[in-house]
Short mmCIF file of C-alpha atoms and ligand atoms in Angstrom, two decimals:
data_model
loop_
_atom_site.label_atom_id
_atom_site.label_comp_id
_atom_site.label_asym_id
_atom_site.label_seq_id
_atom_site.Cartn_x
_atom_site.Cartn_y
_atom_site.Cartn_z
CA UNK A 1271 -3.68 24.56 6.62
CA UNK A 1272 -6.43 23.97 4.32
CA UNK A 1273 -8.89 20.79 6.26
CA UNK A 1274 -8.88 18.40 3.53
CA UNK A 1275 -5.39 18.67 2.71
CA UNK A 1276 -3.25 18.05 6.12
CA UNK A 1277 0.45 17.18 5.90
CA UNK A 1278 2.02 15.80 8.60
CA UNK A 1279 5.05 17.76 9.59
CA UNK A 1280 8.54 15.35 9.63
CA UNK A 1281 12.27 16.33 8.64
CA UNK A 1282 14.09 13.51 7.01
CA UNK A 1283 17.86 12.87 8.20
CA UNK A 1284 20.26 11.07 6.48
CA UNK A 1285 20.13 8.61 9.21
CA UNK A 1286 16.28 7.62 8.45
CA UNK A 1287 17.61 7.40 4.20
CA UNK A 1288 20.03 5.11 5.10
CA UNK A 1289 17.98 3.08 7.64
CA UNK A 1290 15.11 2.79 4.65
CA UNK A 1291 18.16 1.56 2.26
CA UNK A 1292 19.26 -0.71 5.32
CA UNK A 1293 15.27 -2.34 6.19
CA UNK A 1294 14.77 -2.89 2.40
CA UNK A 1295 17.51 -4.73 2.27
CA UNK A 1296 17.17 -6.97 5.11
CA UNK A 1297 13.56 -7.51 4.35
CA UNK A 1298 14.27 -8.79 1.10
CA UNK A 1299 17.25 -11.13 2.39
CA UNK A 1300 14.75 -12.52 5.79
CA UNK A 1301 11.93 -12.99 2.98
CA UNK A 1302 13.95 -15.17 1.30
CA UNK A 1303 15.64 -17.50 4.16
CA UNK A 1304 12.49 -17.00 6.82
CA UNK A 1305 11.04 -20.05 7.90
CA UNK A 1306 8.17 -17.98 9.11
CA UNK A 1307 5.75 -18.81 5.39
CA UNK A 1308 6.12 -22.38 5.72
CA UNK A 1309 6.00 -22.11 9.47
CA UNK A 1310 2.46 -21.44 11.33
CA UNK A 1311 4.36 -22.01 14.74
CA UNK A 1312 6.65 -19.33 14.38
CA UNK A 1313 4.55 -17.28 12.86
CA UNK A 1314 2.19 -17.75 16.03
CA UNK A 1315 5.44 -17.61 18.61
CA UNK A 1316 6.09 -14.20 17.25
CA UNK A 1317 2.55 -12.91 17.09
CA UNK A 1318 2.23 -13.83 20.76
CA UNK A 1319 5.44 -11.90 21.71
CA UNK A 1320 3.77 -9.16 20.00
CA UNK A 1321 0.77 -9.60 22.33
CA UNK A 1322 3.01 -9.86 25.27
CA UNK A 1323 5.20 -6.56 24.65
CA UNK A 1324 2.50 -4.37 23.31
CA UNK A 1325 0.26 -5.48 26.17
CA UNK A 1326 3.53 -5.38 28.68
CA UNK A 1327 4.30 -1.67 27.25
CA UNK A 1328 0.89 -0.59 29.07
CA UNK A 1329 1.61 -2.41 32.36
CA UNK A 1330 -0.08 -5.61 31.60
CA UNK A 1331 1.86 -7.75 34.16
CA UNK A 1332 0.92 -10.95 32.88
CA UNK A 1333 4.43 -13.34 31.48
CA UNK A 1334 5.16 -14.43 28.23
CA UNK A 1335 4.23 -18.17 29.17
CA UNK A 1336 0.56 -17.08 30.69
CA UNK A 1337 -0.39 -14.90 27.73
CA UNK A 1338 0.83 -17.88 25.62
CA UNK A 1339 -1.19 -20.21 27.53
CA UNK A 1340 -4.36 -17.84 27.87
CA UNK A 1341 -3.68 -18.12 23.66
CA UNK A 1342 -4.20 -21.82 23.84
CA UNK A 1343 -7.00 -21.95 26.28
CA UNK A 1344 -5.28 -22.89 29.56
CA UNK A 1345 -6.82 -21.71 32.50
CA UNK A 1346 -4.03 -19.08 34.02
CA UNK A 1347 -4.29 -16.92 37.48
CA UNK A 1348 -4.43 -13.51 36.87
CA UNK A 1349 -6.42 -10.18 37.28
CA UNK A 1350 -9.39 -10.89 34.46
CA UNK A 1351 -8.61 -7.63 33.01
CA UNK A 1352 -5.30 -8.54 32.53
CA UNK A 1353 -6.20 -12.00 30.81
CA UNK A 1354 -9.31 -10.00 29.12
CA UNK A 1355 -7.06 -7.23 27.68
CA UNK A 1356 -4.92 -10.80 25.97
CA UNK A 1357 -7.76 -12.17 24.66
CA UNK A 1358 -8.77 -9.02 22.90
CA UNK A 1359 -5.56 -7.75 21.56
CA UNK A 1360 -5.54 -11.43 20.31
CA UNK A 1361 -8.79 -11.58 18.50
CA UNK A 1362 -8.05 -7.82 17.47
CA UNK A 1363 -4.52 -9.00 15.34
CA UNK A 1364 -6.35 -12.22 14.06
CA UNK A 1365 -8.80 -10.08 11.86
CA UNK A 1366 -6.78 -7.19 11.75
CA UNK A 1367 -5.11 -8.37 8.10
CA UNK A 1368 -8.88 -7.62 6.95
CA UNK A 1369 -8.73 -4.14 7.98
CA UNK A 1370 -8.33 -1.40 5.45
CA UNK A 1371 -6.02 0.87 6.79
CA UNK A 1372 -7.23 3.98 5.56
CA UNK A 1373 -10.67 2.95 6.51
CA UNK A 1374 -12.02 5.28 10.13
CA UNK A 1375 -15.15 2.34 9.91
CA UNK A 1376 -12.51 -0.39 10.01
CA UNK A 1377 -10.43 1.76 12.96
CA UNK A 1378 -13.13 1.99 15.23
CA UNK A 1379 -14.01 -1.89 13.91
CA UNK A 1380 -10.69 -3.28 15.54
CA UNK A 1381 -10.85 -0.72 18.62
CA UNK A 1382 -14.44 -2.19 19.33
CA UNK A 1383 -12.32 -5.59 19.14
CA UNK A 1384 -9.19 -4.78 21.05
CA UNK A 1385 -11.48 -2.54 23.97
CA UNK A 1386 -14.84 -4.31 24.79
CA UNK A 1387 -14.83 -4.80 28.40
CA UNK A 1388 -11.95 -2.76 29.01
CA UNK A 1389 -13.51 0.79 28.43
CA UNK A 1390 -17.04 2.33 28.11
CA UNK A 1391 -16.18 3.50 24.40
CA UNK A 1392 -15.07 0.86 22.85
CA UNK A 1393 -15.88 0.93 19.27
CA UNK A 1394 -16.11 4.84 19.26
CA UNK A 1395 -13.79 8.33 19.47
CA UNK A 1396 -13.42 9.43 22.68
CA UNK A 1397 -16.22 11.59 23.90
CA UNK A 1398 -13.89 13.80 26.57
CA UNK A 1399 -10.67 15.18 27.02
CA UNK A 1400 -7.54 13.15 27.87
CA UNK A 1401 -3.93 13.08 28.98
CA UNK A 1402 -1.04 11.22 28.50
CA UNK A 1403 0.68 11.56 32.02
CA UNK A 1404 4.24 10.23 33.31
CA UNK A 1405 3.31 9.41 37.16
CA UNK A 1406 1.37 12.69 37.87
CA UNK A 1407 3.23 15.02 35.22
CA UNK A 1408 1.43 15.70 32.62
CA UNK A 1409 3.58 14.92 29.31
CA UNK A 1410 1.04 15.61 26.51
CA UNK A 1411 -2.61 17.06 26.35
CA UNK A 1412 -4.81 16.10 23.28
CA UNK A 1413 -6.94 17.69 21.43
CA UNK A 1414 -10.36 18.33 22.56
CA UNK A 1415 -12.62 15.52 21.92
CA UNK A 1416 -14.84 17.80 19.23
CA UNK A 1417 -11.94 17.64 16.91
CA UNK A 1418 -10.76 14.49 17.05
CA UNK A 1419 -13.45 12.68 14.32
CA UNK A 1420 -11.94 15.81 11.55
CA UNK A 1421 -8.49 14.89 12.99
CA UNK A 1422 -8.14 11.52 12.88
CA UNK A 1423 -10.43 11.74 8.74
CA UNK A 1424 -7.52 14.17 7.71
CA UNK A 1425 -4.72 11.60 9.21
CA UNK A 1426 -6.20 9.16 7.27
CA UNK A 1427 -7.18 10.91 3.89
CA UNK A 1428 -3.32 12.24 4.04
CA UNK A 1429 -1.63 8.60 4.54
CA UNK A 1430 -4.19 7.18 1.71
CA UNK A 1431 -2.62 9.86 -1.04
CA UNK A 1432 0.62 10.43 -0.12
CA UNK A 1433 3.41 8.75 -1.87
CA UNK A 1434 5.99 8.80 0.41
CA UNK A 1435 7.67 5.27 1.25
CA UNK A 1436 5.27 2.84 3.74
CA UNK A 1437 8.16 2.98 6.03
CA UNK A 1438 7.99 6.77 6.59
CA UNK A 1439 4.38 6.55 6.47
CA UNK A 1440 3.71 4.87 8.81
CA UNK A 1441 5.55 5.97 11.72
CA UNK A 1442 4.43 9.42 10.92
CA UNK A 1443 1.11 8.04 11.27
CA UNK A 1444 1.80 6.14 14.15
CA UNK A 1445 3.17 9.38 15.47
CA UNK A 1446 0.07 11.44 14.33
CA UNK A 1447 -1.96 8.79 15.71
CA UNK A 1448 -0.53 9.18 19.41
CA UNK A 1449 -0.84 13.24 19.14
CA UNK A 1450 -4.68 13.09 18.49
CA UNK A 1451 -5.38 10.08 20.69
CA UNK A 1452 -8.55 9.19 19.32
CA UNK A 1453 -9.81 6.94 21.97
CA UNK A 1454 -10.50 7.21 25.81
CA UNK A 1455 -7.94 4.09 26.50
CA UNK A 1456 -5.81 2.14 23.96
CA UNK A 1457 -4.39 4.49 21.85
CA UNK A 1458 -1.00 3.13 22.80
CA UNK A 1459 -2.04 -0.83 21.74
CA UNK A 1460 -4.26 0.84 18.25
CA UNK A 1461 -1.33 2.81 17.11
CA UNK A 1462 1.47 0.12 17.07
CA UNK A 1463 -1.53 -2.24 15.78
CA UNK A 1464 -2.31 0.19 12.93
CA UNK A 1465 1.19 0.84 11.89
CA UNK A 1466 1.94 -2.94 11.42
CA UNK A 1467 -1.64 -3.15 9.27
CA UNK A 1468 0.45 -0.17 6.61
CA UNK A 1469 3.40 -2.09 6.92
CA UNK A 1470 1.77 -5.31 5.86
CA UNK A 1471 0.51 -3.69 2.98
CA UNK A 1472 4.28 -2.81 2.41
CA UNK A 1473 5.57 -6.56 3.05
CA UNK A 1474 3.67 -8.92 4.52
CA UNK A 1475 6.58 -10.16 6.74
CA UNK A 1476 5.32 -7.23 8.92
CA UNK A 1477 1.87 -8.40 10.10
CA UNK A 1478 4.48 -11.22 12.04
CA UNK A 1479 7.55 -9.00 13.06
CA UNK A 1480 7.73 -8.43 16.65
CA UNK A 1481 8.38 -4.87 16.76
CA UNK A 1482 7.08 -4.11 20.06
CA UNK A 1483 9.52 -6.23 21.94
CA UNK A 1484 12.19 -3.98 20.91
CA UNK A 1485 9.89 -0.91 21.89
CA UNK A 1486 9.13 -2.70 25.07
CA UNK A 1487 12.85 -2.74 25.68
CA UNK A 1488 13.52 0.66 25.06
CA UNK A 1489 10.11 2.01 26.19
CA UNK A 1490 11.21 5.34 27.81
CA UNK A 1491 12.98 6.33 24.64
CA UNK A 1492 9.52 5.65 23.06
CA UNK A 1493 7.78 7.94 25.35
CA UNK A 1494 10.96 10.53 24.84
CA UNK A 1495 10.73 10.37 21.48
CA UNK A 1496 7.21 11.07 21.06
CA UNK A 1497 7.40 14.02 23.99
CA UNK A 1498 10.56 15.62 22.10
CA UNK A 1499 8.68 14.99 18.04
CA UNK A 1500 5.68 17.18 20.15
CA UNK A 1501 8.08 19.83 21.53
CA UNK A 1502 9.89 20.23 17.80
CA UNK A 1503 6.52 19.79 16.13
CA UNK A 1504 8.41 17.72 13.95
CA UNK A 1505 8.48 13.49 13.86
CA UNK A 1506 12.12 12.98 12.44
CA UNK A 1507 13.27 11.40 15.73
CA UNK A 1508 10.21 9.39 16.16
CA UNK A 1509 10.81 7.82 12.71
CA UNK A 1510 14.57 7.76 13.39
CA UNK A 1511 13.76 5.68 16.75
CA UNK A 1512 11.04 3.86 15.56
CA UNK A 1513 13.08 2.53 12.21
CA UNK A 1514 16.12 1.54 14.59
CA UNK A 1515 13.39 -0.65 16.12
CA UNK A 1516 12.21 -1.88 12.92
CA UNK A 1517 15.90 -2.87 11.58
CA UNK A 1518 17.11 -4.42 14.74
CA UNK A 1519 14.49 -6.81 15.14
CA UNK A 1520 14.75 -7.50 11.37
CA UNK A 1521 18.47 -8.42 12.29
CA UNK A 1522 17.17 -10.26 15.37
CA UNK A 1523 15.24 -12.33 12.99
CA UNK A 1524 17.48 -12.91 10.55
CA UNK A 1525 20.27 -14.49 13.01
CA UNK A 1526 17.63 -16.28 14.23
CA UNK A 1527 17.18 -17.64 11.15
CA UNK A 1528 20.28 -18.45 10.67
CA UNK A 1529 20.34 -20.34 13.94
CA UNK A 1530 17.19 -22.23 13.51
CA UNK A 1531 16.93 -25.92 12.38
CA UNK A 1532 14.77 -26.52 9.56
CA UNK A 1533 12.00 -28.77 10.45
CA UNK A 1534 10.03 -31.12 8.30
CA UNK A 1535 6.07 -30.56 7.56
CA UNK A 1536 5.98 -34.07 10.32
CA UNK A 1537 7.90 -32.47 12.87
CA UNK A 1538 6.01 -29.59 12.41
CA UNK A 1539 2.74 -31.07 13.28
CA UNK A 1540 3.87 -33.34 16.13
CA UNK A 1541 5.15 -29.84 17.52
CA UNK A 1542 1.61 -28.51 16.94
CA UNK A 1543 0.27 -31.29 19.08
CA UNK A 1544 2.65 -31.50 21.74
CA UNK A 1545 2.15 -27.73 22.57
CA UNK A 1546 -0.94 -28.65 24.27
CA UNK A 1547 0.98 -30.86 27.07
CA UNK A 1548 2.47 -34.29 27.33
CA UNK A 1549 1.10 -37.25 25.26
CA UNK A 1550 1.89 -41.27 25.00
CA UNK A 1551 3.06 -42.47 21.81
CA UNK A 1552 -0.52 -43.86 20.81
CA UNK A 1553 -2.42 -40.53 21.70
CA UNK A 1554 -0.29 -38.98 19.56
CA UNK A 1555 -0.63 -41.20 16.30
CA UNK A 1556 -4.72 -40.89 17.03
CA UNK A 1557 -3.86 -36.90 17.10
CA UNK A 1558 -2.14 -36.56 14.12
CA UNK A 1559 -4.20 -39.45 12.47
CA UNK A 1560 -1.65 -42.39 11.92
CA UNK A 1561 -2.11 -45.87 11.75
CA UNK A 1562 1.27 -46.85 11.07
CA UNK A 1563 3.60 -47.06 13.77
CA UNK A 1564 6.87 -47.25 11.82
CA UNK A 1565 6.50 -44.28 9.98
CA UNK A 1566 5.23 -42.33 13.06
CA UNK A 1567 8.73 -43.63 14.59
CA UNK A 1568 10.85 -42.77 11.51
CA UNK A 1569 9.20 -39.40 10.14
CA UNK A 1570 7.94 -37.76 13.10
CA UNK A 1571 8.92 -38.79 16.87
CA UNK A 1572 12.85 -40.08 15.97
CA UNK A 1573 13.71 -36.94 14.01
CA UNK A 1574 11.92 -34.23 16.78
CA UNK A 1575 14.01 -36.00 19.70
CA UNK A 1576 17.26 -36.15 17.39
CA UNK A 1577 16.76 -32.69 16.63
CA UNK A 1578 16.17 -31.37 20.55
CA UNK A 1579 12.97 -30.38 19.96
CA UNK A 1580 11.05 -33.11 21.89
CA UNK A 1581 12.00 -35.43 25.48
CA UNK A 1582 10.73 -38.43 26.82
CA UNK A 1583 9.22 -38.02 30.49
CA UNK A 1584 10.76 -41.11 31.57
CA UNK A 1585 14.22 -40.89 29.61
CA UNK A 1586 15.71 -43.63 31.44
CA UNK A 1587 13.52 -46.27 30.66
CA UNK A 1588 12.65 -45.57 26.87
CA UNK A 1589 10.14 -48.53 26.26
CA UNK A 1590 8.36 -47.86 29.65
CA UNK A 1591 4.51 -48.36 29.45
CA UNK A 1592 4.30 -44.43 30.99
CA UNK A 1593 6.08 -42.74 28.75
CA UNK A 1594 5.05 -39.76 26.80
CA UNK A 1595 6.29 -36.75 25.18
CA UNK A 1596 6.68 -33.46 25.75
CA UNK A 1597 8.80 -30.04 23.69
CA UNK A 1598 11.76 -29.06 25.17
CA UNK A 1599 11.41 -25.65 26.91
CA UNK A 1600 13.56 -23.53 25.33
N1 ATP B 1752 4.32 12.74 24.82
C1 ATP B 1752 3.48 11.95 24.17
N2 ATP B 1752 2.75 12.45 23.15
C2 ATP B 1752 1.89 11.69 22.47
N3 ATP B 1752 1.67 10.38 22.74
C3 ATP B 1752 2.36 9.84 23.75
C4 ATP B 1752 3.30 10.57 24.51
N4 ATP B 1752 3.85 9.74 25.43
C5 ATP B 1752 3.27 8.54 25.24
N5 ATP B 1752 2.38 8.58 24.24
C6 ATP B 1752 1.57 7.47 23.67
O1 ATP B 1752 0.47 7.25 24.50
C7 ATP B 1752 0.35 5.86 24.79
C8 ATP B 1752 -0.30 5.67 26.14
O2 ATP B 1752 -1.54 6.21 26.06
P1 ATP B 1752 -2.54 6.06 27.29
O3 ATP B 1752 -1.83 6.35 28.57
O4 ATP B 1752 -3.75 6.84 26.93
O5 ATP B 1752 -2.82 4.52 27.36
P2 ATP B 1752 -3.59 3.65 26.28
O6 ATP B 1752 -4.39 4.56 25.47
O7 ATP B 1752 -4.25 2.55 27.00
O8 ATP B 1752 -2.39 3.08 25.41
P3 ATP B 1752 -1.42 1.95 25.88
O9 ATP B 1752 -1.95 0.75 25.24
O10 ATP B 1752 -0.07 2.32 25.35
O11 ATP B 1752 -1.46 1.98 27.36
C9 ATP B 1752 1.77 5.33 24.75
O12 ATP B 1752 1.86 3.95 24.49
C10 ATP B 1752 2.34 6.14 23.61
O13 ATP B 1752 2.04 5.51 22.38
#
């Protein structure tokens, strides 16, 4: 195989055509309908489940509500590597969007990000050998370290010219990515991160899709997948498995969607403030800058409760002098 010139080695089955027909499809009908452009909250909820699973999928063992709360600057309980690792993967997927994907600078950019403090080389390739083990059996060994720089340039001078559709891309990628394992720790977290950085550049619904959830669900078909694309030197099945992922949380989203109330811009915001704890009525007009109590009533605290989306704390007694608000855990 000449150096400059690597092609990754995949078999396309007629499941993965139709599963490309299928994703196109759906991503043009969930553009359309999602609430998630007009909606920094949701996109936020979902980038946070991302956090959660992709963190979760390497044995992070922190919940959904902690990471969300270590998000919005709550003190939480936990092992400070645990609430370290959330922290970075969060800063890593707020600049990520910046990143050019076929940049090796901008790789080792966002591994510096997602890493420091969790690993001695953050920021750079790996300078040893290394693993990938199920409890003590040994399920893939990667190349040695020397290579991996003129690996991981030919990965990325390959996904930069070829043609082939972003979807195929990259999860061959993501699957190349894995095989080389450029890095001493967080291979795992880089390689889902990287593959939703090409799919942005695909659709930028991507950069907010939760993928990982689903991965997290199934994640020892994830690690099958990847050992049996190794043994056939081949990553059909990895695409195969990793576009089922892709098209069922599309369809997730989409009956979510369907599901979801539509909230005004006012609800919106009282949301925004609420999700920092309970506040009175007052504290809340100073929040969201409002002098006029009427149309706080009428255009943003009657229609949230109406709608389920915010309580009292002292229902029974509406006009008490103690009461506040608060979002309804869902
Ligand atoms: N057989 C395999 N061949 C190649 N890569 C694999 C294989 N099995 C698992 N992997 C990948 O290796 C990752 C785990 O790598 P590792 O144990 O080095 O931890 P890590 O680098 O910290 O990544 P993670 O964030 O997933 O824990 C998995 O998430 C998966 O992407």
């Amino acid at each position: 195989m000449p150096n400059d010139k690597y092609t990754p080695p995949y078999t396309l089955t007629d499941e993965i055509i139709n599963l490309i027909a299928e994703i196109s499809e759906l991503v043009g009908a969930v553009t359309v309908k999602s609430s998630m452009e007009s909606s920094p909250r949701l996109r936020r909820e979902n980038r946070i489940r991302t956090i959660h699973a992709s963190l979760a999928i390497e044995n992070n063992t922190l919940s959904l509500d902690n990471v969300t709360d270590i998000i919005n600057g709550k003190r939480v309980l936990g092992a400070p590597g645990e609430i370290r690792e959330v922290k970075n993967t969060y800063e890593a997927y707020n600049l990520l969007l910046g990143y050019d994907p076929y940049s090796i600078n901008d790789m080792l950019k966002a591994h510096k990000v997602l890493m420091t403090d969790l690993t001695k080389e953050a920021g750079c390739f790996r300078s040893g050998g290394v693993g990938v083990f199920a409890g003590e059996q040994l399920v893939h060994m990667a190349p040695p370290a020397e290579l991996v720089p003129k690996l991981t340039a030919e990965l990325m001078s390959w996904a930069k010219q070829e043609k082939v559709h972003p979807l195929i891309k990259s999860c061959v990628f993501h699957y190349e990515f894995e095989f080389i394992h450029p890095f001493a720790d967080g291979n795992g977290r880089m390689g889902r991160m990287w593959q939703t950085l090409l799919l942005y550049q695909w659709k930028q619904l991507f950069a907010w899709l939760p993928v990982e959830t689903i991965i997290k669900e199934r994640q020892q078909e994830y690690y099958d997948v990847l050992a049996a694309a190794d043994r056939n030197s081949d990553s059909g099945v990895f695409i195969a498995f990793l576009l089922r992922a892709i098209f069922d949380t599309l369809k997730e989203l989409e009956e979510t969607e369907q599901g979801r109330v539509q909230v005004t811009e006012q609800v919106e915001k009282l949301m925004t403030v609420l999700r920092d704890g309970e506040w009175s009525g007052k504290e809340l007009m100073i929040h969201l800058g409002l002098k006029h109590r009427p149309t706080f009533l009428k255009n943003y605290l009657q229609p949230a409760i109406a709608l389920g989306l915010v309580e009292m704390t002292f229902p029974e007694t509406p006009n008490s002098k103690k009461q506040k608000y608060r979002l309804v855990k869902k």
